[in-house]
Amino acid sequence: MSTVVERLAELSQIGRGENGIDRPLASRGDRLARELFAKWARSHKYALTQDRVGNVFARRSGARDDARPILVGSHLDTVPTGGAYDGAYGVVAAICALDELEANETRTEHPIEAVAWAGEEGARFPLGCLGSSVFTGACDLEKTLSLADADGTTLRDALASRETGLLDRVPIREETRLSAYLEIHIEQGPVLEREGVPLGIVTSIAGQRRYRVAVQGTSGHAGTVPMARRGDALCAASEIILDLERAAIAIGETVATVGMFVVEPNAANVIPGRARFSVDIRSPDDAKIDAVESALRESAGRANARRRVSASIERLEARAPAPMDSKLRAAIARAITAMGERAIDLPSGAGHDAMCLCRIAPTAMIFVPSIGGKSHVAEEETAPEDLERGVAALTASIVEVDKFVI
Ligand code: GLV
Ligand code: MN
Ligand code: MN
């Protein structure tokens, strides 16, 4: 087994349960995954640093050690019952790329740093791309540390804990300047497999917004309150959700998802008094996200007028579509062609830390195929030869990018 495959297999044991992998930010599993990353880095004497939000960096020196580093990485956290490759592959591939540079005694001008971003999925705290948002200055550190999970635990407390928090004996890093960012990721969709091409170069990442919707109705006895007098929060929420689906279909080139739903008091003989749910809207075109958001707000307004409820919508996060850097994309294409491999250009519907990094530095992404296009599920898989080819493409791309970035 090659190193990338072995390392991914080792990492996939952390947080593994019956239905998939659970490795939310600042959990025991997340801490163990960061420790494993640190172990791999130490085995090659890469200099380790971490920042206050839990991002971890492993640095291989460059010829010009005062030059800003090229960062290469992805994330170690997973969605609930997630797979072994989303994020994890990009982190493992980054460390393997450093090792390849080391093995081939390749001198780069810039320091190259493998990075494991904290909490990309936003599965525990209500913010996606959490670590890269703080690193790039898009989110304030103190405000982010004050975010609380569903149980009321703040990120600050979770990161202060010995079990789940920052790594021991790893210095805190203040420096955030970089010369470029590269990320390799599984495609999470069917295009590369369908086209029979082993590598993809990402053109842009779809824009994305997340919301929290709360519908306050009136609880009551399921047997005695007449239908005409009810303020059923679940019925109102259902109507809003179906309106959202219809809007996304009608507007086109957008996707809208309600992935989290809580109904209270959640009893068979009590009229639901409160419903809360998440909304995730994405599109390559921000105007289309605006249109779906408007439809969501109109639907909530109608529910309030007609259904004796009070529905409120809180926007948690908004990321504009993120074009990837054309010079970096061309450099990746050159590197892949020189390897004698084929790649196609394709957009990303999934979100990535690269969306944040591209606001402060030239950024590009490489995709490898996902078997059956599956992702965010336990069955997520990429063939070993595709994983290995991806590491080779990433390593060659680093060398190419190192030649011209400032
Ligand atoms: C992360 O995988 C996302 O696209 O939400
Ligand atoms: Mn990911
Ligand atoms: Mn993901």
Coordinates of C-alpha atoms and ligand atoms in Angstrom, one line a residue:
M1 CA 0.0 0.0 0.0
S2 CA 1.3 3.5 -0.8
T3 CA 1.8 6.0 1.9
V4 CA -1.2 8.2 1.0
V5 CA -3.5 5.1 1.1
E6 CA -2.1 3.9 4.4
R7 CA -2.3 7.3 6.0
L8 CA -5.9 7.8 4.9
A9 CA -6.8 4.4 6.3
E10 CA -5.1 5.2 9.6
L11 CA -6.9 8.6 9.8
S12 CA -10.3 7.0 8.9
Q13 CA -10.2 4.9 12.1
I14 CA -10.4 8.1 14.2
G15 CA -14.1 8.9 14.9
R16 CA -15.3 5.9 13.0
G17 CA -18.7 4.6 14.2
E18 CA -21.3 2.1 12.9
N19 CA -22.7 4.5 10.2
G20 CA -19.7 6.5 9.2
I21 CA -17.1 8.9 10.6
D22 CA -18.0 11.6 13.2
R23 CA -15.1 14.0 13.6
P24 CA -16.6 17.4 14.4
L25 CA -14.4 20.4 15.2
A26 CA -12.7 20.3 18.7
S27 CA -14.0 16.8 19.5
R28 CA -11.8 14.0 20.8
G29 CA -11.6 12.6 17.3
D30 CA -10.6 16.0 15.8
R31 CA -7.9 16.4 18.4
L32 CA -6.6 12.9 17.7
A33 CA -6.6 13.6 14.0
R34 CA -4.5 16.8 14.6
E35 CA -2.1 14.8 16.7
L36 CA -1.7 12.3 13.9
F37 CA -1.0 15.1 11.4
A38 CA 1.6 16.4 13.9
K39 CA 3.2 12.9 14.2
W40 CA 3.5 12.7 10.4
A41 CA 5.0 16.2 10.3
R42 CA 7.5 15.4 13.1
S43 CA 8.7 12.2 11.4
H44 CA 10.1 14.5 8.7
K45 CA 11.1 17.3 11.1
Y46 CA 8.7 19.8 9.5
A47 CA 8.3 22.8 11.8
L48 CA 4.8 22.7 13.4
T49 CA 2.7 25.7 14.4
Q50 CA -0.9 26.1 15.3
D51 CA -3.1 29.2 15.6
R52 CA -5.7 30.0 18.3
V53 CA -8.6 28.6 16.4
G54 CA -7.0 25.1 15.9
N55 CA -5.5 25.4 12.4
V56 CA -2.3 23.4 12.2
F57 CA 0.7 24.0 9.9
A58 CA 3.7 21.8 9.0
R59 CA 6.5 23.8 7.2
R60 CA 9.2 22.5 4.9
S61 CA 11.9 25.2 4.5
G62 CA 12.6 26.9 1.2
A63 CA 15.7 28.3 -0.3
R64 CA 14.5 31.8 0.5
D65 CA 13.2 31.2 4.0
D66 CA 12.1 34.8 4.3
A67 CA 9.7 34.3 1.4
R68 CA 6.0 34.0 2.2
P69 CA 5.0 30.3 2.2
I70 CA 2.9 28.4 -0.3
L71 CA 0.1 26.8 1.7
V72 CA -1.3 23.4 0.7
G73 CA -4.1 21.7 2.6
S74 CA -7.7 21.0 3.4
H75 CA -9.6 20.0 6.6
L76 CA -9.7 17.1 9.1
D77 CA -13.3 17.5 10.4
T78 CA -16.2 15.5 8.9
V79 CA -20.0 15.9 8.6
P80 CA -21.9 13.5 10.9
T81 CA -21.6 9.9 9.6
G82 CA -19.3 11.2 6.9
G83 CA -16.7 9.5 4.8
A84 CA -12.9 9.0 4.9
Y85 CA -11.9 11.3 2.0
D86 CA -13.7 14.7 2.2
G87 CA -11.0 17.0 3.5
A88 CA -8.9 14.2 4.9
Y89 CA -7.5 13.4 1.5
G90 CA -6.4 17.0 0.9
V91 CA -4.5 17.1 4.3
V92 CA -2.9 13.7 3.8
A93 CA -2.0 14.6 0.2
A94 CA -0.3 17.8 1.3
I95 CA 1.9 16.0 3.8
C96 CA 2.7 13.3 1.2
A97 CA 3.6 16.1 -1.3
L98 CA 6.1 17.5 1.3
D99 CA 7.5 14.0 1.7
E100 CA 7.9 13.6 -2.1
L101 CA 9.8 17.0 -2.3
E102 CA 11.9 15.7 0.6
A103 CA 12.5 12.3 -1.0
N104 CA 13.5 13.9 -4.3
E105 CA 15.6 16.5 -2.6
T106 CA 13.6 19.2 -4.5
R107 CA 14.6 22.6 -3.3
T108 CA 11.8 25.1 -3.5
E109 CA 12.3 28.9 -3.4
H110 CA 9.3 29.3 -1.0
P111 CA 8.7 27.4 2.2
I112 CA 5.9 24.9 1.6
E113 CA 3.4 24.4 4.4
A114 CA 0.9 21.6 4.7
V115 CA -2.2 22.9 6.6
A116 CA -5.1 21.2 8.3
W117 CA -7.9 23.8 8.5
A118 CA -10.2 23.6 11.6
G119 CA -13.9 23.0 11.2
E120 CA -14.6 23.4 7.5
E121 CA -17.9 21.6 7.6
G122 CA -19.7 23.8 10.1
A123 CA -21.3 20.6 11.5
R124 CA -20.8 21.5 15.2
F125 CA -20.5 25.3 15.4
P126 CA -22.7 27.5 13.2
L127 CA -20.0 28.5 10.8
G128 CA -18.5 26.7 7.8
C129 CA -14.9 27.2 6.8
L130 CA -14.4 28.3 10.4
G131 CA -10.6 28.0 10.6
S132 CA -9.9 29.5 7.2
S133 CA -12.4 32.3 7.9
V134 CA -10.4 33.4 11.0
F135 CA -7.0 32.9 9.3
T136 CA -8.0 35.1 6.4
G137 CA -9.5 37.8 8.6
A138 CA -13.1 37.2 7.3
C139 CA -14.2 36.4 10.8
D140 CA -13.1 37.8 14.1
L141 CA -11.2 35.4 16.3
E142 CA -12.9 36.4 19.6
K143 CA -16.4 36.3 18.1
T144 CA -15.7 32.9 16.5
L145 CA -14.3 31.5 19.8
S146 CA -17.6 32.6 21.4
L147 CA -19.8 30.5 19.1
A148 CA -21.6 27.8 20.9
D149 CA -22.6 24.3 19.7
A150 CA -26.1 22.8 20.2
D151 CA -25.2 21.8 23.8
G152 CA -24.1 25.4 24.7
T153 CA -20.3 24.5 24.7
T154 CA -18.3 27.4 23.3
L155 CA -15.5 26.8 20.8
R156 CA -13.2 28.7 23.3
D157 CA -13.9 26.1 26.0
A158 CA -13.6 23.1 23.6
L159 CA -10.2 24.4 22.4
A160 CA -9.1 25.0 26.0
S161 CA -9.8 21.4 27.0
R162 CA -6.9 18.9 27.3
E163 CA -9.0 16.2 25.6
T164 CA -10.3 18.2 22.6
G165 CA -8.3 21.4 22.4
L166 CA -5.1 22.8 20.9
L167 CA -2.1 20.6 20.6
D168 CA 0.5 20.4 23.4
R169 CA 4.0 21.7 22.7
V170 CA 3.1 23.3 19.4
P171 CA 3.9 27.0 19.1
I172 CA 1.2 29.5 18.4
R173 CA 1.5 31.2 15.0
E174 CA 0.6 34.8 14.4
E175 CA 1.8 35.0 10.8
T176 CA -0.9 34.8 8.1
R177 CA 0.9 36.1 5.0
L178 CA 1.2 33.6 2.2
S179 CA 2.2 33.6 -1.5
A180 CA -0.3 31.1 -2.8
Y181 CA -2.8 28.4 -1.7
L182 CA -3.4 25.0 -3.3
E183 CA -6.0 22.5 -2.2
I184 CA -6.6 19.0 -3.6
H185 CA -10.0 17.4 -2.8
I186 CA -12.2 14.6 -3.9
E187 CA -14.6 15.8 -6.5
Q188 CA -17.7 14.8 -4.5
G189 CA -19.7 14.6 -7.7
P190 CA -19.9 12.4 -10.8
V191 CA -18.2 14.5 -13.6
L192 CA -14.7 13.1 -13.6
E193 CA -15.9 9.5 -13.4
R194 CA -18.4 10.1 -16.1
E195 CA -15.9 11.7 -18.4
G196 CA -13.2 9.1 -17.7
V197 CA -10.7 11.7 -16.7
P198 CA -8.5 11.2 -13.6
L199 CA -7.9 14.9 -12.6
G200 CA -9.9 18.1 -12.5
I201 CA -8.8 21.7 -12.3
V202 CA -11.5 23.8 -10.5
T203 CA -12.6 26.9 -12.3
S204 CA -14.7 28.4 -9.5
I205 CA -16.5 27.5 -6.3
A206 CA -20.3 28.1 -6.1
G207 CA -21.5 30.8 -3.8
Q208 CA -23.2 29.6 -0.6
R209 CA -25.4 31.0 2.2
R210 CA -26.6 29.4 5.4
Y211 CA -29.6 30.4 7.5
R212 CA -31.3 29.4 10.7
V213 CA -35.1 29.5 10.5
A214 CA -37.2 29.5 13.6
V215 CA -41.0 29.1 13.5
Q216 CA -42.8 29.9 16.7
G217 CA -46.4 28.6 16.8
T218 CA -48.7 27.5 19.6
S219 CA -48.6 24.2 21.3
G220 CA -51.8 22.5 22.3
H221 CA -53.7 19.3 22.7
A222 CA -53.8 17.2 19.5
G223 CA -57.4 16.0 20.3
T224 CA -59.1 19.2 21.3
V225 CA -57.8 22.2 19.4
P226 CA -59.9 22.6 16.1
M227 CA -57.9 22.7 12.9
A228 CA -59.0 26.3 12.1
R229 CA -57.6 27.6 15.4
R230 CA -54.2 26.0 15.3
G231 CA -50.8 27.7 15.0
D232 CA -49.0 24.5 14.0
A233 CA -45.3 25.3 13.7
L234 CA -44.5 22.1 11.9
C235 CA -47.1 22.6 9.2
A236 CA -46.0 26.2 8.6
A237 CA -42.3 25.0 8.5
S238 CA -43.3 22.3 6.0
E239 CA -44.9 24.8 3.7
I240 CA -41.9 27.1 3.8
I241 CA -39.5 24.2 3.0
L242 CA -41.6 23.1 0.0
D243 CA -41.8 26.7 -1.2
L244 CA -38.0 26.8 -1.0
E245 CA -37.7 23.6 -3.0
R246 CA -40.1 25.0 -5.7
A247 CA -38.2 28.3 -5.8
A248 CA -34.8 26.6 -6.3
I249 CA -36.2 24.4 -9.1
A250 CA -38.0 27.4 -10.8
I251 CA -35.0 29.7 -10.6
G252 CA -32.6 27.1 -11.9
E253 CA -28.8 26.6 -11.5
T254 CA -29.3 26.7 -7.7
V255 CA -29.6 24.1 -5.0
A256 CA -31.4 24.5 -1.7
T257 CA -31.2 22.1 1.2
V258 CA -32.8 21.8 4.6
G259 CA -30.5 19.3 6.4
M260 CA -31.3 20.0 10.0
F261 CA -34.7 20.1 11.5
V262 CA -35.9 20.2 15.1
V263 CA -39.5 20.1 16.2
E264 CA -40.7 20.8 19.8
P265 CA -42.0 19.3 21.9
N266 CA -41.8 16.3 19.5
A267 CA -44.7 14.3 21.0
A268 CA -47.4 12.4 19.1
N269 CA -50.3 14.0 20.9
V270 CA -49.1 17.6 21.2
I271 CA -49.4 20.2 18.4
P272 CA -45.9 21.3 17.5
G273 CA -45.2 24.7 19.2
R274 CA -41.9 25.4 17.6
A275 CA -39.8 24.2 14.6
R276 CA -36.3 25.2 13.8
F277 CA -34.4 24.3 10.7
S278 CA -31.3 25.1 8.6
V279 CA -31.3 26.3 5.0
D280 CA -28.3 26.0 2.7
I281 CA -28.6 27.7 -0.7
R282 CA -25.9 27.6 -3.4
S283 CA -25.3 28.7 -6.9
P284 CA -22.5 29.8 -9.2
D285 CA -24.6 33.0 -9.7
D286 CA -25.1 35.2 -6.6
A287 CA -28.2 36.8 -8.1
K288 CA -29.8 33.4 -8.2
I289 CA -29.0 32.9 -4.5
D290 CA -30.6 36.4 -3.9
A291 CA -33.8 35.2 -5.7
V292 CA -34.1 32.0 -3.7
E293 CA -33.5 33.9 -0.5
S294 CA -36.3 36.4 -1.4
A295 CA -38.6 33.4 -2.1
L296 CA -37.7 32.0 1.3
R297 CA -38.5 35.3 3.0
E298 CA -41.8 35.8 1.1
S299 CA -42.9 32.3 2.1
A300 CA -42.1 33.0 5.7
G301 CA -44.1 36.2 5.4
R302 CA -47.1 34.3 4.0
A303 CA -46.9 31.7 6.8
N304 CA -46.9 34.6 9.4
A305 CA -49.9 36.2 7.8
R306 CA -52.0 33.0 7.3
R307 CA -50.9 30.4 9.9
R308 CA -50.8 32.1 13.3
V309 CA -47.1 31.6 13.6
S310 CA -44.1 33.8 13.7
A311 CA -41.3 32.7 11.4
S312 CA -37.9 34.4 11.6
I313 CA -34.9 34.0 9.4
E314 CA -31.3 34.5 10.5
R315 CA -28.5 34.6 7.9
L316 CA -25.5 32.9 9.4
E317 CA -23.1 32.9 6.6
A318 CA -22.8 34.3 3.0
R319 CA -20.0 33.5 0.6
A320 CA -19.9 34.9 -2.9
P321 CA -18.9 32.6 -5.8
A322 CA -15.1 32.2 -5.7
P323 CA -13.2 32.1 -9.0
M324 CA -9.9 30.3 -8.9
D325 CA -6.7 32.1 -10.0
S326 CA -6.1 31.8 -13.7
K327 CA -2.2 31.7 -13.5
L328 CA -2.3 29.0 -10.8
R329 CA -4.8 27.0 -12.9
A330 CA -2.5 27.3 -15.9
A331 CA 0.5 26.2 -13.8
I332 CA -1.5 23.1 -12.6
A333 CA -2.4 22.3 -16.2
R334 CA 1.2 22.5 -17.2
A335 CA 2.3 20.3 -14.4
I336 CA -0.4 17.7 -15.2
T337 CA 0.5 17.7 -18.9
A338 CA 4.2 17.3 -18.1
M339 CA 3.2 14.2 -16.2
G340 CA 1.5 12.8 -19.3
E341 CA -1.9 12.9 -17.6
R342 CA -5.2 14.4 -18.6
A343 CA -7.3 16.9 -16.7
I344 CA -10.5 18.8 -17.4
D345 CA -11.8 22.1 -16.0
L346 CA -14.8 22.0 -13.8
P347 CA -16.7 24.1 -11.3
S348 CA -17.2 23.0 -7.7
G349 CA -20.7 22.9 -6.3
A350 CA -19.3 22.0 -2.8
G351 CA -17.7 24.6 -0.6
H352 CA -14.0 24.5 0.4
D353 CA -11.5 26.4 2.5
A354 CA -10.1 27.7 -0.9
M355 CA -13.2 30.0 -0.9
C356 CA -11.7 31.9 2.0
L357 CA -8.0 31.7 0.9
C358 CA -8.8 33.1 -2.5
R359 CA -9.7 36.4 -0.9
I360 CA -6.1 37.0 0.3
A361 CA -3.9 35.0 -2.1
P362 CA -3.8 33.4 -5.5
T363 CA -5.6 30.1 -5.0
A364 CA -6.4 27.0 -7.0
M365 CA -7.8 23.5 -6.5
I366 CA -7.3 20.0 -8.0
F367 CA -10.0 17.4 -8.0
V368 CA -9.7 13.6 -8.1
P369 CA -12.7 11.3 -9.0
S370 CA -15.3 10.2 -6.5
I371 CA -16.6 6.7 -7.1
G372 CA -20.3 7.0 -7.9
G373 CA -20.0 10.7 -7.2
K374 CA -20.8 10.0 -3.6
S375 CA -19.8 12.3 -0.7
H376 CA -20.9 13.4 2.8
V377 CA -21.8 9.7 3.2
A378 CA -19.9 6.8 4.7
E379 CA -19.6 5.2 1.2
E380 CA -17.5 8.0 -0.1
E381 CA -14.5 6.5 -2.0
T382 CA -11.7 7.2 -4.4
A383 CA -9.6 4.6 -6.1
P384 CA -6.1 4.2 -4.7
E385 CA -4.5 4.9 -8.1
D386 CA -6.5 8.2 -8.3
L387 CA -5.3 9.1 -4.8
E388 CA -1.7 8.5 -5.7
R389 CA -2.0 10.3 -9.1
G390 CA -3.5 13.3 -7.2
V391 CA -0.5 13.4 -4.8
A392 CA 1.9 13.4 -7.8
A393 CA -0.1 16.2 -9.5
L394 CA -0.2 18.2 -6.4
T395 CA 3.6 17.8 -5.9
A396 CA 4.3 18.8 -9.5
S397 CA 1.9 21.8 -9.2
I398 CA 3.7 23.0 -6.1
V399 CA 7.0 23.0 -8.0
E400 CA 5.4 24.8 -10.9
V401 CA 3.7 27.4 -8.8
D402 CA 6.9 28.0 -6.7
K403 CA 8.6 29.2 -9.9
F404 CA 6.5 32.4 -10.3
V405 CA 4.5 33.4 -7.3
I406 CA 5.9 36.3 -5.2
Ligands
GLV1 C1 -18.7 21.3 2.6 O1 -18.4 20.2 2.3 C2 -19.8 22.0 2.0 O2 -19.8 22.1 0.8 O3 -20.7 22.4 2.7
MN2 MN -14.3 19.2 2.1
MN3 MN -17.6 18.4 3.2

